[in-house]
CSV table of C-alpha atoms in Angstrom, one decimal:
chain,number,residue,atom,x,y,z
A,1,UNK,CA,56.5,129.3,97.2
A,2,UNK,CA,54.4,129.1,100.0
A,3,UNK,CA,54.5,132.0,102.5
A,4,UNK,CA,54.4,130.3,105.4
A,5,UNK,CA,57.4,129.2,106.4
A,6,UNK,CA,58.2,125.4,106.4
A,7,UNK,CA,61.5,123.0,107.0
A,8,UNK,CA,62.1,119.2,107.3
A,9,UNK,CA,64.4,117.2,108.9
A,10,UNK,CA,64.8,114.0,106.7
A,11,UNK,CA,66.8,111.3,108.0
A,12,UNK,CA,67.8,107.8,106.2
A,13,UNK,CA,66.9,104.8,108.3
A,14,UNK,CA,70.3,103.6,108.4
A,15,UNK,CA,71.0,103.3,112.0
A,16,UNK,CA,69.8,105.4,115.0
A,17,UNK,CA,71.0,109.1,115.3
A,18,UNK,CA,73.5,110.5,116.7
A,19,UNK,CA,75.0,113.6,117.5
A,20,UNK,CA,75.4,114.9,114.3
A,21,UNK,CA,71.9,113.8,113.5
A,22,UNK,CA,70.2,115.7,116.0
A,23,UNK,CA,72.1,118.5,115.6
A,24,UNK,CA,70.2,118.7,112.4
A,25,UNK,CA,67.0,118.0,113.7
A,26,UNK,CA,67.0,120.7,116.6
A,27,UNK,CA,68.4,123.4,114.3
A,28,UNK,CA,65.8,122.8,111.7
A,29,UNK,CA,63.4,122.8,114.3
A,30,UNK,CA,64.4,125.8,115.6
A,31,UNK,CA,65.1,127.7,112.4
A,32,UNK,CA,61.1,126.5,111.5
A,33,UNK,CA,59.6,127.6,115.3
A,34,UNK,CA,61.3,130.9,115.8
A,35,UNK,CA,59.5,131.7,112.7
A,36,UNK,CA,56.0,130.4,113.4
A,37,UNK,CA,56.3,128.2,110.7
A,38,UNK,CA,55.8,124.3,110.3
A,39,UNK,CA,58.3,121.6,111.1
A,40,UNK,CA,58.0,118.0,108.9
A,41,UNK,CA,59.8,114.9,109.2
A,42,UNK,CA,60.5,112.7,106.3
A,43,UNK,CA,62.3,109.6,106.4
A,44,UNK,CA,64.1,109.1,103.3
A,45,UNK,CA,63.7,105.0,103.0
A,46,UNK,CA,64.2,104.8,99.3
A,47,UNK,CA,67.7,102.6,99.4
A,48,UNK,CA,66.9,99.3,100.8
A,49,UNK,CA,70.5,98.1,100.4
A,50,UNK,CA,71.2,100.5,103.2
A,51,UNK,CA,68.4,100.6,105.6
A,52,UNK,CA,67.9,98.7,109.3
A,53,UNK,CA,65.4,96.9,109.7
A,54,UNK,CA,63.5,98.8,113.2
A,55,UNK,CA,65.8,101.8,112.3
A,56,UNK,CA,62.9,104.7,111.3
A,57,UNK,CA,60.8,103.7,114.7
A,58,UNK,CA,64.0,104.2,116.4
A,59,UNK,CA,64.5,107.4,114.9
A,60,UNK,CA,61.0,108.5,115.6
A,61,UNK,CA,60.8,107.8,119.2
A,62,UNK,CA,64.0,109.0,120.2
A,63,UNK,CA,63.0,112.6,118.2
A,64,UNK,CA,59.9,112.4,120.8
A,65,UNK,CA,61.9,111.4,123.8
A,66,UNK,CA,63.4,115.0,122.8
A,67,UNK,CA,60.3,116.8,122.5
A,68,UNK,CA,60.5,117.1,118.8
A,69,UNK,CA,57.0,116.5,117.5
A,70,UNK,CA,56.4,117.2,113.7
A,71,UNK,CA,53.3,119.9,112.7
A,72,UNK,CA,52.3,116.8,110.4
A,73,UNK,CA,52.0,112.6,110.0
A,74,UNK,CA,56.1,111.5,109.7
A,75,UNK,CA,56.1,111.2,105.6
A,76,UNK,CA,58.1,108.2,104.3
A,77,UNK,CA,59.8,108.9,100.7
A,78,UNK,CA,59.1,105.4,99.4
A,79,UNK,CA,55.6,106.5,99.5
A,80,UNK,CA,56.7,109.1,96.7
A,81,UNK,CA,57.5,106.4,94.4
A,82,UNK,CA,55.0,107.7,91.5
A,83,UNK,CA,55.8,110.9,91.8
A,84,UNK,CA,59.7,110.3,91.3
A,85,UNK,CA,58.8,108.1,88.2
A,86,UNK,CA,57.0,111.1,86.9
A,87,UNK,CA,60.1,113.5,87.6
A,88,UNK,CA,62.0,111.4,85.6
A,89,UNK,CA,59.8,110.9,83.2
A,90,UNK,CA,59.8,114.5,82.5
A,91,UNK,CA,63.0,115.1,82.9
A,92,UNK,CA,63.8,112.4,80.0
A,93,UNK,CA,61.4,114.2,77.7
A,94,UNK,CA,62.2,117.5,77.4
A,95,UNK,CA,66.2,116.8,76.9
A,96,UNK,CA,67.1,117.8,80.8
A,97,UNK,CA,68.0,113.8,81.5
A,98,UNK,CA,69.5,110.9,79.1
A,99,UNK,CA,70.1,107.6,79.6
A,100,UNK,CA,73.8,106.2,80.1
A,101,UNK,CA,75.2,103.3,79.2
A,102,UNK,CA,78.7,103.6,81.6
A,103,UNK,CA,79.8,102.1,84.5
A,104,UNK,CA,81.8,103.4,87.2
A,105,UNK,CA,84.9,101.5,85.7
A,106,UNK,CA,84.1,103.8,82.7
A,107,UNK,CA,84.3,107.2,84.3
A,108,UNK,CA,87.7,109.0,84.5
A,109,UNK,CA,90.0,108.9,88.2
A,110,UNK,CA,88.3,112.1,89.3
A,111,UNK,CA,85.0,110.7,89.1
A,112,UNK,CA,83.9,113.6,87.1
A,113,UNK,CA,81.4,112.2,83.8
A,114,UNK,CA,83.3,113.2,80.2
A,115,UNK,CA,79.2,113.2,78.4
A,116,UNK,CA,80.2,109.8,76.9
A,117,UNK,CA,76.5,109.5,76.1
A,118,UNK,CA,75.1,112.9,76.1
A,119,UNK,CA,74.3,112.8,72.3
A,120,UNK,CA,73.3,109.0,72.1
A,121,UNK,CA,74.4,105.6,73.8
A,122,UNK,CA,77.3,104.4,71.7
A,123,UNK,CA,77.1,101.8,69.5
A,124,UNK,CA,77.0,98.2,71.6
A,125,UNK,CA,76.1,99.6,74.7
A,126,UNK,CA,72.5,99.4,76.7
A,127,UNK,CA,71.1,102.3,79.3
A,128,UNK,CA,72.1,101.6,82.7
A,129,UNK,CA,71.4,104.9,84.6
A,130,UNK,CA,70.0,108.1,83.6
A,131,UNK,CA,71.9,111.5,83.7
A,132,UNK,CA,70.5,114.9,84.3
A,133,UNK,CA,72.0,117.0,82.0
A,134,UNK,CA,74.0,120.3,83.2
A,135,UNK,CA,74.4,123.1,81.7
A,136,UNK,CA,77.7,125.0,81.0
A,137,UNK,CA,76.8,127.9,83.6
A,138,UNK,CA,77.9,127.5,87.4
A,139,UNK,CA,75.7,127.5,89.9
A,140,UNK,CA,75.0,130.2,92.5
A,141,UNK,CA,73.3,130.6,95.6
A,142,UNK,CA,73.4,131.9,99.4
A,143,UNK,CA,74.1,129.4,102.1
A,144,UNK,CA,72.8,131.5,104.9
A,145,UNK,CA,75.4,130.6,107.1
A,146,UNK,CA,78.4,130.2,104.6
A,147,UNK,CA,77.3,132.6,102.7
A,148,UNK,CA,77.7,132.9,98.8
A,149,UNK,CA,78.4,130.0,96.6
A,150,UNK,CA,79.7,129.0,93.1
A,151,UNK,CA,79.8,125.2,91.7
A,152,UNK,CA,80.7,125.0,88.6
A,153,UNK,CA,78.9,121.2,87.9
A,154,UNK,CA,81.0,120.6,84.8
A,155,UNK,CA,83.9,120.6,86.8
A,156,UNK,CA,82.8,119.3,90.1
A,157,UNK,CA,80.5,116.0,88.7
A,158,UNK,CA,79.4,116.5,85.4
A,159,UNK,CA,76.0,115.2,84.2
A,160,UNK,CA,75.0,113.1,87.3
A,161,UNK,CA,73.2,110.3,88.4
A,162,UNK,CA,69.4,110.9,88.9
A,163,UNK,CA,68.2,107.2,88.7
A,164,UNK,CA,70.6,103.9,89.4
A,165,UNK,CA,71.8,101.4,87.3
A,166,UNK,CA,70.2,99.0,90.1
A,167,UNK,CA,66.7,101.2,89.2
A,168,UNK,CA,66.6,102.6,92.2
A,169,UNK,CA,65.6,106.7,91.9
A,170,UNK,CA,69.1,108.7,93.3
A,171,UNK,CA,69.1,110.9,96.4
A,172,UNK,CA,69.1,114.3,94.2
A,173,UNK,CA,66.2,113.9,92.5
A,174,UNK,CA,64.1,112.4,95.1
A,175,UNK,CA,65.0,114.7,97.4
A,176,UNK,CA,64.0,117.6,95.5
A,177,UNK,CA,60.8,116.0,94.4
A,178,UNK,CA,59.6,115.6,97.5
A,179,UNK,CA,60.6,119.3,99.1
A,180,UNK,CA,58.5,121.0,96.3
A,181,UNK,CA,55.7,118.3,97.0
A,182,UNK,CA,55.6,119.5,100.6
A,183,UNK,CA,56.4,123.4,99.7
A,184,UNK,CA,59.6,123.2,101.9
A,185,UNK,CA,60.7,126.6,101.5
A,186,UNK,CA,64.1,126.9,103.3
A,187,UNK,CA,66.3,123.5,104.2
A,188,UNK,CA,68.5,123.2,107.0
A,189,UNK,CA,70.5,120.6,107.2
A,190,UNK,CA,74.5,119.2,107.6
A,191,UNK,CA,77.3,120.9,105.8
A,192,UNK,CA,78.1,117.5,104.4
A,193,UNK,CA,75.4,118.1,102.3
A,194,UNK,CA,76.6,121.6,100.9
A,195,UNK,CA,77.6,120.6,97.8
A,196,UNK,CA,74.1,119.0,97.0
A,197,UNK,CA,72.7,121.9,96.9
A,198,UNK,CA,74.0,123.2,93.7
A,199,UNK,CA,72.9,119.7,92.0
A,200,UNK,CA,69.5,120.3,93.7
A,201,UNK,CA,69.4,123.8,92.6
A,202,UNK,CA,69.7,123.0,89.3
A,203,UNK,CA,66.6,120.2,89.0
A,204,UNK,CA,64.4,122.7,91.2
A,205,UNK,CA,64.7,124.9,87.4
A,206,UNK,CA,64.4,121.8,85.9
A,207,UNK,CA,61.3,121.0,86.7
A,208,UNK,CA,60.2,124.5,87.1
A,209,UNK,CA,60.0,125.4,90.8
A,210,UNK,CA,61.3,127.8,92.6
A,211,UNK,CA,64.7,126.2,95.1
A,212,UNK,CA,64.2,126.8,98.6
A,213,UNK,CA,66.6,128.6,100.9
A,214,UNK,CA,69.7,127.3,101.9
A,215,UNK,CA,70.9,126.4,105.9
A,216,UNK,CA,73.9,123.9,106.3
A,217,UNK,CA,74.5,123.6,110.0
A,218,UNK,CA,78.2,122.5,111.5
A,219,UNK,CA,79.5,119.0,110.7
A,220,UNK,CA,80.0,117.0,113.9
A,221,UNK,CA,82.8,114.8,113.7
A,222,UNK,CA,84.2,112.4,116.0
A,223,UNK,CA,88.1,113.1,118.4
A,224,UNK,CA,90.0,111.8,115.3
A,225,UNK,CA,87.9,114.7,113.0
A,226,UNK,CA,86.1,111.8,111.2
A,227,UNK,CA,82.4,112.2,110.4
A,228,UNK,CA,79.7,110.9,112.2
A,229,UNK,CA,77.5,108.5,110.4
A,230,UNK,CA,74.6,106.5,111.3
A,231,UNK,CA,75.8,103.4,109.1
A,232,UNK,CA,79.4,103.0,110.8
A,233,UNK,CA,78.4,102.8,113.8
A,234,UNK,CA,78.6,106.0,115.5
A,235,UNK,CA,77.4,106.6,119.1
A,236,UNK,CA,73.2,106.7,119.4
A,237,UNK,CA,72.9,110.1,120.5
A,238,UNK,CA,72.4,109.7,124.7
A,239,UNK,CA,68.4,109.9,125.3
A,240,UNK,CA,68.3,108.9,128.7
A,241,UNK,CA,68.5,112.3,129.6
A,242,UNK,CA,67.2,114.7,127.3
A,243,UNK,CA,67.3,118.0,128.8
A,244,UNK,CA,70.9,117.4,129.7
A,245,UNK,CA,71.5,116.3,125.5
A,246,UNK,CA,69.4,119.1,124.2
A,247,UNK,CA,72.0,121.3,126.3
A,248,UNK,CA,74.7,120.1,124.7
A,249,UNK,CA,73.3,120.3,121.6
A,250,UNK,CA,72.1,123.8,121.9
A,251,UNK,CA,75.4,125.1,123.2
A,252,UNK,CA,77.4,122.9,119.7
A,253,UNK,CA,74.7,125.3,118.1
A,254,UNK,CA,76.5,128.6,119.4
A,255,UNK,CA,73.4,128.8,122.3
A,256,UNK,CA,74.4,127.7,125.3
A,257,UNK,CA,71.5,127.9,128.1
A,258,UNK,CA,71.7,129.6,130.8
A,259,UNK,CA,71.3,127.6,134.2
A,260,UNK,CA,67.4,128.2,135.0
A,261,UNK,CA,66.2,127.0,131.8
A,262,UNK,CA,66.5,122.9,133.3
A,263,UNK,CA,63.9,121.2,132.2
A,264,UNK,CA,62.9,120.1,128.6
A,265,UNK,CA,60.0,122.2,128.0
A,266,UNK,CA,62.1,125.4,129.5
A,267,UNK,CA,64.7,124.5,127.3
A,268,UNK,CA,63.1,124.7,124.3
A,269,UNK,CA,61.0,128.3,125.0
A,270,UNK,CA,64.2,129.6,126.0
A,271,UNK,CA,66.1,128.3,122.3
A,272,UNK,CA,62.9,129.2,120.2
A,273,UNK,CA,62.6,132.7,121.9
A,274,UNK,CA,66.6,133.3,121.3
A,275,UNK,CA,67.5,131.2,118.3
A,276,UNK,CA,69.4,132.9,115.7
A,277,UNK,CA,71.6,131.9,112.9
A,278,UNK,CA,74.3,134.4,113.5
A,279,UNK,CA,75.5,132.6,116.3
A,280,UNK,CA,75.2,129.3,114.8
A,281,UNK,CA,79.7,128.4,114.0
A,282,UNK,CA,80.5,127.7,110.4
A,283,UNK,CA,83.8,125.3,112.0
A,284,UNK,CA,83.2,121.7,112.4
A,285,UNK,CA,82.0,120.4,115.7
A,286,UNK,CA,83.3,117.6,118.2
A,287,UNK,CA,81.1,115.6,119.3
A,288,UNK,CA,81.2,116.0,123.0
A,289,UNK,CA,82.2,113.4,125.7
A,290,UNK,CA,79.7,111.6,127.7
């Protein structure tokens, strides 16, 4: 793993972002700057279905309205479309993925897969998706903000989806494709992705890289404690003035300002020179009011 620290903040084009979405993108910037390290964006544009049309230009220019420039070119994951092809291909040949033949109408209530056709598609029935296959071990690992984890897979999922029955390449895998391609060696992101990261974990060994470090920063949720999400319609984060957003942001983030740091540039000296994780709250986060 590269010494040099670098993070990502990797959004879906699926509307513009919000609260919740910044929230990720000025901690990961910060958690990359305070450590001289590099700070990529990816837009994760491999689900058609669920992508607006204008949304990743959006996203772009309201990340520079902020001040948040990435150290390289924005990268755009349907760009790694070889690459995930060749993750799967190895993954199907040395036994860590299978293909399945099941439908969601075939899985159990709790959603969790029984290995139907671990050994072999039953008799009758044609590949639709393809599984990685888990192992009968949890998972462990350090959230550096929640601190130590253990997912047992078998109980939480099972063997899971790594490429659709539609043929489209699943968020796991492509995900973790593309952090080794870019040596991403810690990510910081929303603690609605938490319970990826033992999933992830587990196809980093797969394919036999090294899993990064682990961040997942407050969930923002609306008054009624709902989540904020891009695709229903949430808010558009307010970028009509940034320094007074970033404020906000930064004090959500446990680092609230103090009064001579106004303008956008002082801001973000003052949060790169102070950041640190302890402060960051493990708790959930109302959005705040405009």
């Amino acid at each position: 793993m590269s010494s040099v620290y670098r993070g990502r903040f990797a959004p879906s084009p699926t509307g513009p972002l919000h609260f919740g979405s910044m929230l990720a993108a000025v901690g990961s910037y910060l958690q990359a700057k305070s450590r001289k390290g590099r700070w990529l964006v990816r837009i994760e544009d491999i689900d058609p279905p669920r992508e607006v049309p204008g949304a990743a230009q959006h996203q772009l220019e309201t990340l520079a309205r902020f001040g948040l420039q990435p150290d390289e070119a924005p990268l755009y994951q349907s760009a790694s479309a070889a690459q995930h092809r060749a993750a799967l291909t190895r993954l199907l040949e040395t036994g860590a993925a299978f293909r399945c033949g099941c439908s969601r109408r075939d899985l159990p209530a709790s959603g969790v897969y029984p290995g139907t056709c671990r050994d072999g598609l039953p008799p009758g029935r044609r590949a639709r998706s393809i599984r990685f296959r888990i192992n009968d071990q949890p998972e462990h690992f350090v959230d550096r903000i929640h601190g130590a984890q253990c997912v047992d897979l078998a109980r939480e999922c099972g063997d899971f989806v790594i490429r659709r029955a539609d043929g489209l390449i699943a968020y796991q895998l492509a995900v973790v494709v593309d952090d080794i391609a870019s040596g991403i060696t810690e990510v910081v992101r929303g603690a609605d992705l938490l319970d990826s990261s033992a999933r992830q974990q587990a196809l980093y060994r797969a394919l036999g890289a090294a899993p990064p470090q682990w961040v997942h920063l407050p969930l923002v949720v609306d008054r009624s404690g709902a989540k904020l999400s891009k695709s229903d319609n949430s808010d558009p984060v307010a970028a009509g003035s940034p320094a007074t957003t970033l404020r906000q942001l930064l004090s959500a983030l446990g680092h609230p300002p103090p009064p001579e740091a106004g303008s956008l540039d002082r801001l973000w000296r003052w949060a790169i020179e102070n950041w640190n994780l302890a402060r960051v709250p493990r708790e959930p986060i109302k959005v705040p009011q405009r």
